[in-house]
Tab-separated table of C-alpha atoms in Angstrom:
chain	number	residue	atom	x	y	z
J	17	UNK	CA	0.000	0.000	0.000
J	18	UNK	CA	1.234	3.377	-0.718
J	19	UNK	CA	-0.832	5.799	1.577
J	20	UNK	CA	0.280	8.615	3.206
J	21	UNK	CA	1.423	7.046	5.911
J	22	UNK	CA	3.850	5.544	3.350
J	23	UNK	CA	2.922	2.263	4.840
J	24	UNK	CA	2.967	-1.649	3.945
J	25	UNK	CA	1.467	-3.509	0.891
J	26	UNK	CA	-1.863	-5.980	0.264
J	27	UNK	CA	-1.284	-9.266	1.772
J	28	UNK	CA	0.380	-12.009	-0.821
J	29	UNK	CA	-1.763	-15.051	-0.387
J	30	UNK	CA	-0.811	-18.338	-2.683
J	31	UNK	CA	-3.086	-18.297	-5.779
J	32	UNK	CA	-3.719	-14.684	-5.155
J	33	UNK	CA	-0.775	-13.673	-7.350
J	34	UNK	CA	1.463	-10.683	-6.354
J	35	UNK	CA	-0.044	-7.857	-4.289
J	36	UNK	CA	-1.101	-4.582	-6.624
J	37	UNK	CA	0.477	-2.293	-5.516
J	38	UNK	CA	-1.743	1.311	-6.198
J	39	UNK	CA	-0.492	4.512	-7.265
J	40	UNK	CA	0.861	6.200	-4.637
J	41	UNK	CA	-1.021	9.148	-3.133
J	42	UNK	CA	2.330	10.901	-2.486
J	43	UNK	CA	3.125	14.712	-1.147
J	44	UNK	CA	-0.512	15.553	-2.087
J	45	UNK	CA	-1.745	13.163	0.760
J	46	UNK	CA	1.101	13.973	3.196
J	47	UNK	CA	-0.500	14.146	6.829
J	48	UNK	CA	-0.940	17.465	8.226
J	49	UNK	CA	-1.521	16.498	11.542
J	50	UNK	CA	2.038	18.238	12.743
J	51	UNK	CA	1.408	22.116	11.953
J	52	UNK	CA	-1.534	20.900	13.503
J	53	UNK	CA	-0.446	19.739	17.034
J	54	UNK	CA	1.678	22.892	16.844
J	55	UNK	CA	-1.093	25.078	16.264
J	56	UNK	CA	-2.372	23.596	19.963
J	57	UNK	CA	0.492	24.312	21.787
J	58	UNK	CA	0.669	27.756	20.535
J	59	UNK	CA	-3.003	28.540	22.098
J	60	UNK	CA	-2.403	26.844	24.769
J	61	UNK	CA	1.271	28.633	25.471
J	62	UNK	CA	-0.106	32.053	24.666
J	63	UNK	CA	-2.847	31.416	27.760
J	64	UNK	CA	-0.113	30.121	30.299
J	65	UNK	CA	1.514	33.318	29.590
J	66	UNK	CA	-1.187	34.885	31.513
J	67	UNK	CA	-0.133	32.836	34.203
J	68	UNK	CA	3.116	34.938	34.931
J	69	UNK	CA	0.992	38.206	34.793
J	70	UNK	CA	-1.549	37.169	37.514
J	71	UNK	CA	-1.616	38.496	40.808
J	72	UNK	CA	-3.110	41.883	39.983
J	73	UNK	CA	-5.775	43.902	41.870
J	74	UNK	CA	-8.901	42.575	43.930
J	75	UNK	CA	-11.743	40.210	42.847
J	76	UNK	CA	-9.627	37.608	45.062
J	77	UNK	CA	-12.001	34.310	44.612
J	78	UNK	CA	-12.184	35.454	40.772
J	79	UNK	CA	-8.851	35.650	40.016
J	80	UNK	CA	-7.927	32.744	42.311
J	81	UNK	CA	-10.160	30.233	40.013
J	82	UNK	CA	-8.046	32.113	37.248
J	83	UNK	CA	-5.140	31.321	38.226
J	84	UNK	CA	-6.038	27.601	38.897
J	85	UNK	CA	-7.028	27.268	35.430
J	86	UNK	CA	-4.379	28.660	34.231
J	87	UNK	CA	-2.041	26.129	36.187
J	88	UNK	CA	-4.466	23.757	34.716
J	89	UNK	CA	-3.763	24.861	31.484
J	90	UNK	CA	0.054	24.657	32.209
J	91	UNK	CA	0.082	21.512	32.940
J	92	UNK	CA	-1.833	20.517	29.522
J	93	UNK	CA	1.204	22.407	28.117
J	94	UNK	CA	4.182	18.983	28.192
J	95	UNK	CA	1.180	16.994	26.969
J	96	UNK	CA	0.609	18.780	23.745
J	97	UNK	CA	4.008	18.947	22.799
J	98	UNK	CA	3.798	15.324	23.714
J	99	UNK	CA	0.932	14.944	21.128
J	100	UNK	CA	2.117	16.857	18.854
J	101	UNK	CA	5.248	14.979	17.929
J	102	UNK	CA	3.492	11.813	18.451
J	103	UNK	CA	1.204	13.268	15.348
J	104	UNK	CA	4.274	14.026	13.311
J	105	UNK	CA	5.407	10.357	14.094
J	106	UNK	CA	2.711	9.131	11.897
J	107	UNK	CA	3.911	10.692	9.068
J	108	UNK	CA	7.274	8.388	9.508
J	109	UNK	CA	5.061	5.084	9.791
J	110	UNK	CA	6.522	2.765	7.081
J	111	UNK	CA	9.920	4.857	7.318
J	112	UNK	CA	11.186	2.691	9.934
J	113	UNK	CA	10.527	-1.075	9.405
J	114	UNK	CA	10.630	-2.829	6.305
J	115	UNK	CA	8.278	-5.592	7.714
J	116	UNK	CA	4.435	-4.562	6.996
J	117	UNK	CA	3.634	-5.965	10.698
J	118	UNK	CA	6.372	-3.991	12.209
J	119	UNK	CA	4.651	-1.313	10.923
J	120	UNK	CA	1.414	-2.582	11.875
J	121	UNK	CA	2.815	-3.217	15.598
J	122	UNK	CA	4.576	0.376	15.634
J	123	UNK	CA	1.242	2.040	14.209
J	124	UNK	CA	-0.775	0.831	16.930
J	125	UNK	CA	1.255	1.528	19.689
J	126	UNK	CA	1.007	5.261	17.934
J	127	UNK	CA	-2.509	4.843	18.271
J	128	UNK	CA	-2.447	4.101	21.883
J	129	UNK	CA	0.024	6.498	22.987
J	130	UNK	CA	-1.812	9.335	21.188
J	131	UNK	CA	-5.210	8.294	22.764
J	132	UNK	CA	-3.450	8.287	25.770
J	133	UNK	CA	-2.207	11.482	25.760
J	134	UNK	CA	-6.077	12.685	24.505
J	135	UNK	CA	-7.566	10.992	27.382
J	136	UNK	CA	-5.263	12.921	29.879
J	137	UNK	CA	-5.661	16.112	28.076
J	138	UNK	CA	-9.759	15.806	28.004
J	139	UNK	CA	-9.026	15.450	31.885
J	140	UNK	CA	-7.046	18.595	32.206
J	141	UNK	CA	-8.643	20.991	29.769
J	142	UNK	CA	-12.375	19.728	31.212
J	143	UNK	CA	-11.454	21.053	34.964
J	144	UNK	CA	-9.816	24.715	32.903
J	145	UNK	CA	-12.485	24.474	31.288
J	146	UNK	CA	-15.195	24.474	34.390
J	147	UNK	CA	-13.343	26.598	36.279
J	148	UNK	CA	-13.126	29.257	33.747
J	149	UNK	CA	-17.163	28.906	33.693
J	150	UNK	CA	-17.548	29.326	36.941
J	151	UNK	CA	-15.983	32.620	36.968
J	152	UNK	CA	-17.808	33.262	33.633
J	153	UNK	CA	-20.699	32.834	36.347
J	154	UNK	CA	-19.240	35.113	39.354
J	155	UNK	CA	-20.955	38.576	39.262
J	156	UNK	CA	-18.659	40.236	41.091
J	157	UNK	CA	-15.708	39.115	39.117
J	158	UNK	CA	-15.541	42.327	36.749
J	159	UNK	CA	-13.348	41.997	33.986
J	160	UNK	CA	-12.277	38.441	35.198
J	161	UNK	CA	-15.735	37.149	33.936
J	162	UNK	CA	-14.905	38.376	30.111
J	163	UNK	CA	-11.595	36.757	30.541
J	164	UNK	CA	-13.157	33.902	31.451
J	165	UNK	CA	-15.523	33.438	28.537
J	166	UNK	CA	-12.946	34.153	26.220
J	167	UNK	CA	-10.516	31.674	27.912
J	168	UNK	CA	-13.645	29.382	28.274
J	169	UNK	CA	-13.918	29.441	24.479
J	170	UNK	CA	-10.565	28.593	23.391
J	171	UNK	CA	-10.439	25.754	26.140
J	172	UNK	CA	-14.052	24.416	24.534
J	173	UNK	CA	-12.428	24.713	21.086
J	174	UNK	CA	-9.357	22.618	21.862
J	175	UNK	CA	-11.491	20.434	23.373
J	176	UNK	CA	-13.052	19.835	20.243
J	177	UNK	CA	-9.712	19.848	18.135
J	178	UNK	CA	-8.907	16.844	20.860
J	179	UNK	CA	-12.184	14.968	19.439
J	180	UNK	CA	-10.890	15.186	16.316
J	181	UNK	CA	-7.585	13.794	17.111
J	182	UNK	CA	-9.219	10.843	18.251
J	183	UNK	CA	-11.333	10.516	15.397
J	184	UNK	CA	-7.868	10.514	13.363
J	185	UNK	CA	-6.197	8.179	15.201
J	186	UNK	CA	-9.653	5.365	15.207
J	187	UNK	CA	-9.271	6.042	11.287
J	188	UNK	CA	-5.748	5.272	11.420
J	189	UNK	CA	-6.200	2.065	13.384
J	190	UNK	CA	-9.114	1.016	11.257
J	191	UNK	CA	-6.856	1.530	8.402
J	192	UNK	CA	-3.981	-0.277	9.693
J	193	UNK	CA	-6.113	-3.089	10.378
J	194	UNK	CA	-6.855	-3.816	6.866
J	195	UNK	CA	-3.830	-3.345	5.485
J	196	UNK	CA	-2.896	-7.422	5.664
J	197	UNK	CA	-6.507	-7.931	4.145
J	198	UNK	CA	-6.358	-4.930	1.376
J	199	UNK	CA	-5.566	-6.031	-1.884
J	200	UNK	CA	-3.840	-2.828	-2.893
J	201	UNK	CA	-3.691	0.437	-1.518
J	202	UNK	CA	-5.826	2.070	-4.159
J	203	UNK	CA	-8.532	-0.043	-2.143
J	204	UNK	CA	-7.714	1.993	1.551
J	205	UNK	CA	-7.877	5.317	-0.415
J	206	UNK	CA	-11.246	6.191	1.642
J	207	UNK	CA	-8.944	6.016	5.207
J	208	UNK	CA	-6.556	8.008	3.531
J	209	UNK	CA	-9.283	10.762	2.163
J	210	UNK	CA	-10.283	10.564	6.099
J	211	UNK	CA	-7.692	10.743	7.226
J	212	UNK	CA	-6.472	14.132	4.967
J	213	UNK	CA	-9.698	15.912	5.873
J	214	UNK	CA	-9.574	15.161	9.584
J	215	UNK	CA	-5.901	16.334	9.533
J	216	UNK	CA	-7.468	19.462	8.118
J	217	UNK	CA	-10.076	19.736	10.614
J	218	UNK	CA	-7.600	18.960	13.240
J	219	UNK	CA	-5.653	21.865	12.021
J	220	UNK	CA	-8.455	24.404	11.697
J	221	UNK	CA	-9.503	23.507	14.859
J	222	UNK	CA	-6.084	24.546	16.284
J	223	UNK	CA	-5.883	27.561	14.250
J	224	UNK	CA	-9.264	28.800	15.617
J	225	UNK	CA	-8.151	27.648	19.278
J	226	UNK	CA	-4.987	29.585	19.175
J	227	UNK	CA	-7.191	32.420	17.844
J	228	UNK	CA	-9.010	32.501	20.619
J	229	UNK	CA	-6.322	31.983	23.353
J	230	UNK	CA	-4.699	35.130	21.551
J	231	UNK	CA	-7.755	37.160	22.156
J	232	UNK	CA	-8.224	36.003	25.266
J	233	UNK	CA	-4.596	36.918	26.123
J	234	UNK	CA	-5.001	40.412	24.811
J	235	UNK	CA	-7.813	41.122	27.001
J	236	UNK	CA	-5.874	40.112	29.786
J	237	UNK	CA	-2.768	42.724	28.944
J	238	UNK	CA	-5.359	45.330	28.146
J	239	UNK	CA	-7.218	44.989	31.644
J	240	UNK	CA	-4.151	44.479	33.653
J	241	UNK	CA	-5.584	42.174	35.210
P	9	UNK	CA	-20.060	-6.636	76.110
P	10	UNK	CA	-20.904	-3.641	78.466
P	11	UNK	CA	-21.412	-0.856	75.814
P	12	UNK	CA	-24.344	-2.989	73.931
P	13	UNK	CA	-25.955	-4.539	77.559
P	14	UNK	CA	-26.563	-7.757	75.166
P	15	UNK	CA	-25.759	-10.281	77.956
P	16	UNK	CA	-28.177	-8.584	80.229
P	17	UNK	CA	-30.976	-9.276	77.890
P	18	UNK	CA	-30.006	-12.748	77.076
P	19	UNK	CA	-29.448	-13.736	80.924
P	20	UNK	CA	-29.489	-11.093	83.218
P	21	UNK	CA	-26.268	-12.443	85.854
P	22	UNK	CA	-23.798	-10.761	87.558
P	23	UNK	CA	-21.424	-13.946	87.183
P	24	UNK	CA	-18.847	-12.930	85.132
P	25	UNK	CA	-17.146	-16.343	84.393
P	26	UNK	CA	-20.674	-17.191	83.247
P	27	UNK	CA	-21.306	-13.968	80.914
P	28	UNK	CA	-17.787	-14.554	79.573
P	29	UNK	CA	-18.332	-18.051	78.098
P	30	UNK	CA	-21.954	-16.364	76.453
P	31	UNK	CA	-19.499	-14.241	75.021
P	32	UNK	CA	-17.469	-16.635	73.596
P	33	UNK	CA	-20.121	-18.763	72.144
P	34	UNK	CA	-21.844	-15.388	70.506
P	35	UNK	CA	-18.364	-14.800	68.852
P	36	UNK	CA	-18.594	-18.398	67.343
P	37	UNK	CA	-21.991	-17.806	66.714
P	38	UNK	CA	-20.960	-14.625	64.536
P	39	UNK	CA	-18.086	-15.931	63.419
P	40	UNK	CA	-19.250	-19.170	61.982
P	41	UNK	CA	-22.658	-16.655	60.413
P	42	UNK	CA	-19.362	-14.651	58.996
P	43	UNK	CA	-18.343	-17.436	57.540
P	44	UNK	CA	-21.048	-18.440	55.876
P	45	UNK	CA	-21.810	-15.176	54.467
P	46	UNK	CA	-18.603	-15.300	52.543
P	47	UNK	CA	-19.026	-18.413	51.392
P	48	UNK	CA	-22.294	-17.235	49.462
P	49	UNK	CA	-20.634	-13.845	48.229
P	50	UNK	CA	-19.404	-14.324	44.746
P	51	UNK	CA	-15.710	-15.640	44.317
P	52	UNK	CA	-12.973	-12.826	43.142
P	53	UNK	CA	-13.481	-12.348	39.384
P	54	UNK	CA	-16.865	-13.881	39.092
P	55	UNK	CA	-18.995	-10.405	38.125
P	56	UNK	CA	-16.460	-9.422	35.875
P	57	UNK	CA	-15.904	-12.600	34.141
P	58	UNK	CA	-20.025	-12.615	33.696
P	59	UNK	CA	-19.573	-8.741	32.622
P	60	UNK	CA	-17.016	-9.994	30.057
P	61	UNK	CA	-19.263	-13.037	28.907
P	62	UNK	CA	-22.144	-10.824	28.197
P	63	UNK	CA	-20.411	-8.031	26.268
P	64	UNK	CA	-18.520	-10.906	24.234
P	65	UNK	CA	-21.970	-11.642	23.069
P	66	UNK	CA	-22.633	-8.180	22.029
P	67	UNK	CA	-19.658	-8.908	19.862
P	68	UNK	CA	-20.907	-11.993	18.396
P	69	UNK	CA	-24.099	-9.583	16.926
P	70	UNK	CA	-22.013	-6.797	16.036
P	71	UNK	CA	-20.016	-9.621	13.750
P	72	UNK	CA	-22.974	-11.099	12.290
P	73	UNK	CA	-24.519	-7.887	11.819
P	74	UNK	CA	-21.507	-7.383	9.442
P	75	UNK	CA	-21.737	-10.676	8.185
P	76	UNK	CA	-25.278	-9.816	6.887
P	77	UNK	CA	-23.106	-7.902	4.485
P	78	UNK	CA	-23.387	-10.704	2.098
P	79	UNK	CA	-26.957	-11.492	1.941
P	80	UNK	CA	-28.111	-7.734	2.096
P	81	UNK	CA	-25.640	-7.036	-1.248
P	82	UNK	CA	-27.043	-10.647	-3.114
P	83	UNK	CA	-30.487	-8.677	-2.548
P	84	UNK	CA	-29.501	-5.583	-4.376
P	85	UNK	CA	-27.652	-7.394	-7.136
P	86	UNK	CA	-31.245	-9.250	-7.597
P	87	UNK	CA	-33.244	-6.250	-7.551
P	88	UNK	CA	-31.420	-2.916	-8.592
P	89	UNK	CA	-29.785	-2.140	-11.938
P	90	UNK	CA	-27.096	0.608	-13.058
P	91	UNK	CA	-26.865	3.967	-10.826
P	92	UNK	CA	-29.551	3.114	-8.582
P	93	UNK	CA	-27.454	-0.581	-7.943
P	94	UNK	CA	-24.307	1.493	-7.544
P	95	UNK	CA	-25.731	4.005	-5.044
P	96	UNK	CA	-27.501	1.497	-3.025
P	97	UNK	CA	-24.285	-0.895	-3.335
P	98	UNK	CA	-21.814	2.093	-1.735
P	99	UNK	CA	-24.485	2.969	0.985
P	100	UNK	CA	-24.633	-0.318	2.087
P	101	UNK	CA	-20.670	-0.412	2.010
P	102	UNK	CA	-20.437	3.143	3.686
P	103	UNK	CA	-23.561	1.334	6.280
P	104	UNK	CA	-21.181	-1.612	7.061
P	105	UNK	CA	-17.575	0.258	7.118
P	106	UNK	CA	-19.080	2.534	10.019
P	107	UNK	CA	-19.720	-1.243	11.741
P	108	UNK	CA	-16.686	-2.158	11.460
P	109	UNK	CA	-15.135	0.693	12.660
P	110	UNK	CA	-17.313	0.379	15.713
P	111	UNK	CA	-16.999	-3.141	16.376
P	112	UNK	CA	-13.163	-2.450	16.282
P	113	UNK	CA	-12.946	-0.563	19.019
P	114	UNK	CA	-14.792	-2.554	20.874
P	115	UNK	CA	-13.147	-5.875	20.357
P	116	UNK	CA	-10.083	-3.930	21.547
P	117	UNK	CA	-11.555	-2.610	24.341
P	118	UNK	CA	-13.145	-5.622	25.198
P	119	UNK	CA	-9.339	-7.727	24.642
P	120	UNK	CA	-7.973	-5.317	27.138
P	121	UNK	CA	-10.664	-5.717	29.727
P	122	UNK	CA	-9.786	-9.975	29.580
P	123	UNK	CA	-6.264	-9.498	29.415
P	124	UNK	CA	-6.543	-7.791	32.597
P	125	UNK	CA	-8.715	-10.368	34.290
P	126	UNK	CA	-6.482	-12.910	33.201
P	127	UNK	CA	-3.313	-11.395	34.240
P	128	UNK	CA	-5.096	-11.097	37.500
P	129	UNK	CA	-4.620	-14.759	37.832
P	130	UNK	CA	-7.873	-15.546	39.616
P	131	UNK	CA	-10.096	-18.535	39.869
P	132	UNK	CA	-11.699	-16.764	35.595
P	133	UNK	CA	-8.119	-16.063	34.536
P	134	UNK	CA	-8.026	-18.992	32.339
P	135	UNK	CA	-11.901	-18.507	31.481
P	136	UNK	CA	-10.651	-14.712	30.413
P	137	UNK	CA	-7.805	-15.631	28.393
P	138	UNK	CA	-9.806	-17.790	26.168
P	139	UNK	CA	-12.669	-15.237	25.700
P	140	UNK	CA	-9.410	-13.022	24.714
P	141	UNK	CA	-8.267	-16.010	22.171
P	142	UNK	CA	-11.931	-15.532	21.048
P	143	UNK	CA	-11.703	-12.206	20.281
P	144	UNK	CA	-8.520	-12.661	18.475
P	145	UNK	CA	-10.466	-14.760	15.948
P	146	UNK	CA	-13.507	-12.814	15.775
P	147	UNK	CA	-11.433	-9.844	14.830
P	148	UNK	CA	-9.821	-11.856	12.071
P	149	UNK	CA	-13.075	-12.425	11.021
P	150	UNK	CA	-14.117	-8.736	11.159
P	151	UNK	CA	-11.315	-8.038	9.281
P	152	UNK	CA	-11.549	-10.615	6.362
P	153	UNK	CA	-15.537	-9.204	5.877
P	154	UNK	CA	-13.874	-5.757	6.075
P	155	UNK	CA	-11.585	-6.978	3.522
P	156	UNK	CA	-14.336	-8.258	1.109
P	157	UNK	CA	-16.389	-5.017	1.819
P	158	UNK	CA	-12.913	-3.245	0.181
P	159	UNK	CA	-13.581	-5.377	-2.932
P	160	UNK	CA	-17.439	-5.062	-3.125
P	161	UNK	CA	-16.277	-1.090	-2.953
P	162	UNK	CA	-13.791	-1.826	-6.399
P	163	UNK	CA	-16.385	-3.341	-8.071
P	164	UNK	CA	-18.657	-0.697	-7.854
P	165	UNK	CA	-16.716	1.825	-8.793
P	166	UNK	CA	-16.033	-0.129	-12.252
P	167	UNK	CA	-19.999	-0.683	-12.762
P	168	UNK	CA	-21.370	-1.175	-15.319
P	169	UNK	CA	-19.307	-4.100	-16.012
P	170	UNK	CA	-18.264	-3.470	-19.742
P	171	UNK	CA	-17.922	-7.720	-20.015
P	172	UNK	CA	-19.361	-10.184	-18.508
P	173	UNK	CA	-15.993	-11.606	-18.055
P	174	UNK	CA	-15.354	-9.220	-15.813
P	175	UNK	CA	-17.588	-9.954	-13.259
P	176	UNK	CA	-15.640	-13.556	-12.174
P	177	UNK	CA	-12.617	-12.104	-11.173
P	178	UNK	CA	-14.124	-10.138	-8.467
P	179	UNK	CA	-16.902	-12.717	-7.348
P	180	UNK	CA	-13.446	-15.049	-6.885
P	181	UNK	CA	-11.836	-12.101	-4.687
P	182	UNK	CA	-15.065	-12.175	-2.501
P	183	UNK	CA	-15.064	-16.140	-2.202
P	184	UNK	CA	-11.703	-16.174	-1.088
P	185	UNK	CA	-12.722	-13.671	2.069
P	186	UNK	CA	-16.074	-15.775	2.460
P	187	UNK	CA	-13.699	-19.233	2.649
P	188	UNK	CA	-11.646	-17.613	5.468
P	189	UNK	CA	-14.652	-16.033	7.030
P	190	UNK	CA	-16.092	-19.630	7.163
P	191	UNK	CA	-12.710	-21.284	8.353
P	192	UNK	CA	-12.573	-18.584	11.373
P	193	UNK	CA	-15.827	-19.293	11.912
P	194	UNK	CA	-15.919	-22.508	12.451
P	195	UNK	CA	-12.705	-22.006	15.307
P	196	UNK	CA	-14.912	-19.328	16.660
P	197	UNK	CA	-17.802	-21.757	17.136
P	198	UNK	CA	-14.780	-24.675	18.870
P	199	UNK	CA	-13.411	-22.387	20.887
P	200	UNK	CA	-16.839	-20.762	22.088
P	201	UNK	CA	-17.759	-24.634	22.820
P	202	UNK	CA	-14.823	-24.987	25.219
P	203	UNK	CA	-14.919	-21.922	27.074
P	204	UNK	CA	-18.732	-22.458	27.791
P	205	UNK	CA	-17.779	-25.863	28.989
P	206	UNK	CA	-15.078	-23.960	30.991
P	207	UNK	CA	-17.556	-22.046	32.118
P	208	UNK	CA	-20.045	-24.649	33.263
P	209	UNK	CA	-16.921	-25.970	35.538
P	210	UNK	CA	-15.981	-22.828	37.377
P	211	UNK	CA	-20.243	-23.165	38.319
């Protein structure tokens, strides 16, 4: 199979003749999941660098929920990076083993260490996430509450880049399980359309996420806070 | 003894020698109804090996709701012609891929959950690990129907057929994935034979 995951070939069987081989989908196919993952560290960074800023003026229990979701949000920081060059590792799949169930084996354990790595992050971004709404909540928290809503929005949108991840990575494992049944790779061409518009997704997602983390952030220079 | 008064009820003495060997026989009393309480409380492993047993079975539909693959495209073959067979041929194909992808994940999930009972090494370890070696083969067999579903897919794109003798070449591809399909199967239905029997011995 020739994919973009530049990955193994049909499975020979005796009568079967020798695997076709399909055209190969090439640089046009390439996974864009990296600028993606990249994308989510930037939003995320650009919020922890609130963090060193905090510590301003009154509304105490506002900006004390703040700040905890902001250390939240730091600690989601090493896991993106984490992610992110997990991501880029699929693009290598293939690269490293000549064996088609090396790369099976290898692919997988991608899989699980990326879902990993989601299911940790879905942890840490869903308690940023609630505490920035329940300062979104706080009527006394002034200028925190906007803050809050505008943090609370690029949280809910990385959130939703991380559900796309996953959906990537369930393609992925789908499509590495049929590569020993797949007669050629032309025939696995529908994982690897998925999986080029879910990299896309992944990396709008990111885009929009970092967006919002900026604005966020520049509300939070502007008010001092 | 003093904080509950229960030896005043049962014989109200001051004899202390006496109230002590009531004591004594109460504790062996409790301790033998402690004892038989756990004997009736379900060994280590038991609901979890039941928990594993059932959702194995949702397995076994999710498979032979893919299976019904086969039948379901022999009816449109019979009974559609040109575009209308083609679109109904890749919805059905679309319909069963999104199966697959679901049953998938939850063969895997499901493997993990017996791996771990039968690394716990209980009394269902051995139970668990062939449930696992179940799953094994039913996601062989998943992926063999997956694999004929990728044909089915290459021989609609090419429809209309511009020969007829182009039709045997891919009605071969699809036997070969039905002969393994029916090979596996028949393991599957062995080795679901045993570990019932396996079953039927832990009680």
């Amino acid at each position: 199979m020739a994919t973009s995951t530049g990955m193994g070939r049909g499975r020979s069987r005796e009568g079967a003749g020798p695997p076709r081989v399909g055209p190969p989908v090439g640089s046009s196919a390439r996974f864009r999941a990296a600028p993606a993952a990249i994308a989510a560290v930037a939003a995320i960074a650009l919020m922890a660098l609130a963090l060193s800023g905090c510590g301003g003026s009154g509304k105490g229990p506002a900006r004390d929920t703040v700040n905890q979701a902001l250390a939240e949000l730091e600690r989601a920081r090493p896991l993106l990076e984490d992610l992110r060059e997990l991501n880029a590792k699929i693009n290598d799949l293939g690269k490293r083993f000549t064996s088609t169930q090396d790369t099976i084996s290898e692919g997988m354990s991608l899989v699980d260490l990326i879902n990993g790595d989601i299911s940790e992050l879905e942890v840490v971004l869903g308690t940023a996430r609630e505490l920035f709404g329940r300062v979104a909540e706080m009527r006394e928290a002034g200028d925190y509450r906007e803050y809050a809503e505008l943090a609370g929005q690029a949280v809910e949108k990385q959130a939703a880049a991380l559900q796309t991840n996953r959906e990537l990575v369930r393609t992925l494992a789908e499509l590495l399980s049929l590569v020993e049944v797949a007669e050629s790779g032309d025939q696995l061409q529908y994982y690897v359309d998925e999986l080029e518009r879910l990299a896309g997704e992944l990396e709008r997602r990111n885009v929009e996420a970092a967006r919002l983390a900026g604005e966020a952030d520049s509300f939070y220079s502007e008010k001092k806070l | 003894m003093r904080a509950t008064g229960i030896f005043r009820n049962v014989r109200p003495s001051g004899c202390i020698a006496r109230r002590l060997a009531y004591a004594s026989a109460l504790l062996l009393a409790a301790a033998a109804l402690f004892a038989a309480w756990g004997c009736g409380a379900a060994p280590e492993g038991k609901e979890q090996a039941e928990e594993l047993r059932s959702s194995y079975r949702e397995i076994r539909a999710g498979v032979a709701e893919l299976e019904g693959f086969f039948p379901e495209m022999e009816d449109l073959l019979g009974s559609r012609r040109d575009e209308e067979l083609r679109t109904a041929m890749q919805a059905l194909v679309d319909s069963k891929r999104a199966s697959y992808g679901v049953l998938l994940r939850e063969l895997d999930g499901l493997r993990r959950r017996c791996s771990e009972l039968e690394s716990a090494g209980g009394r269902y370890s051995a139970y668990a690990g062939s449930l696992r070696e179940l799953l094994e083969l039913n996601r062989e067999e998943a992926q063999e129907l997956a694999g004929a579903l990728l044909v089915v897919e290459d021989l609609n794109r090419q429809l209309p057929l511009p020969q007829a003798s182009d039709v045997p070449p891919f009605t071969q591809r699809i036997d070969d994935h039905a002969e393994r399909i029916e090979e596996l199967r028949n393991s599957i239905l062995e080795g679901e034979e045993r570990a019932e029997q396996a079953w039927r011995e832990l009680g």
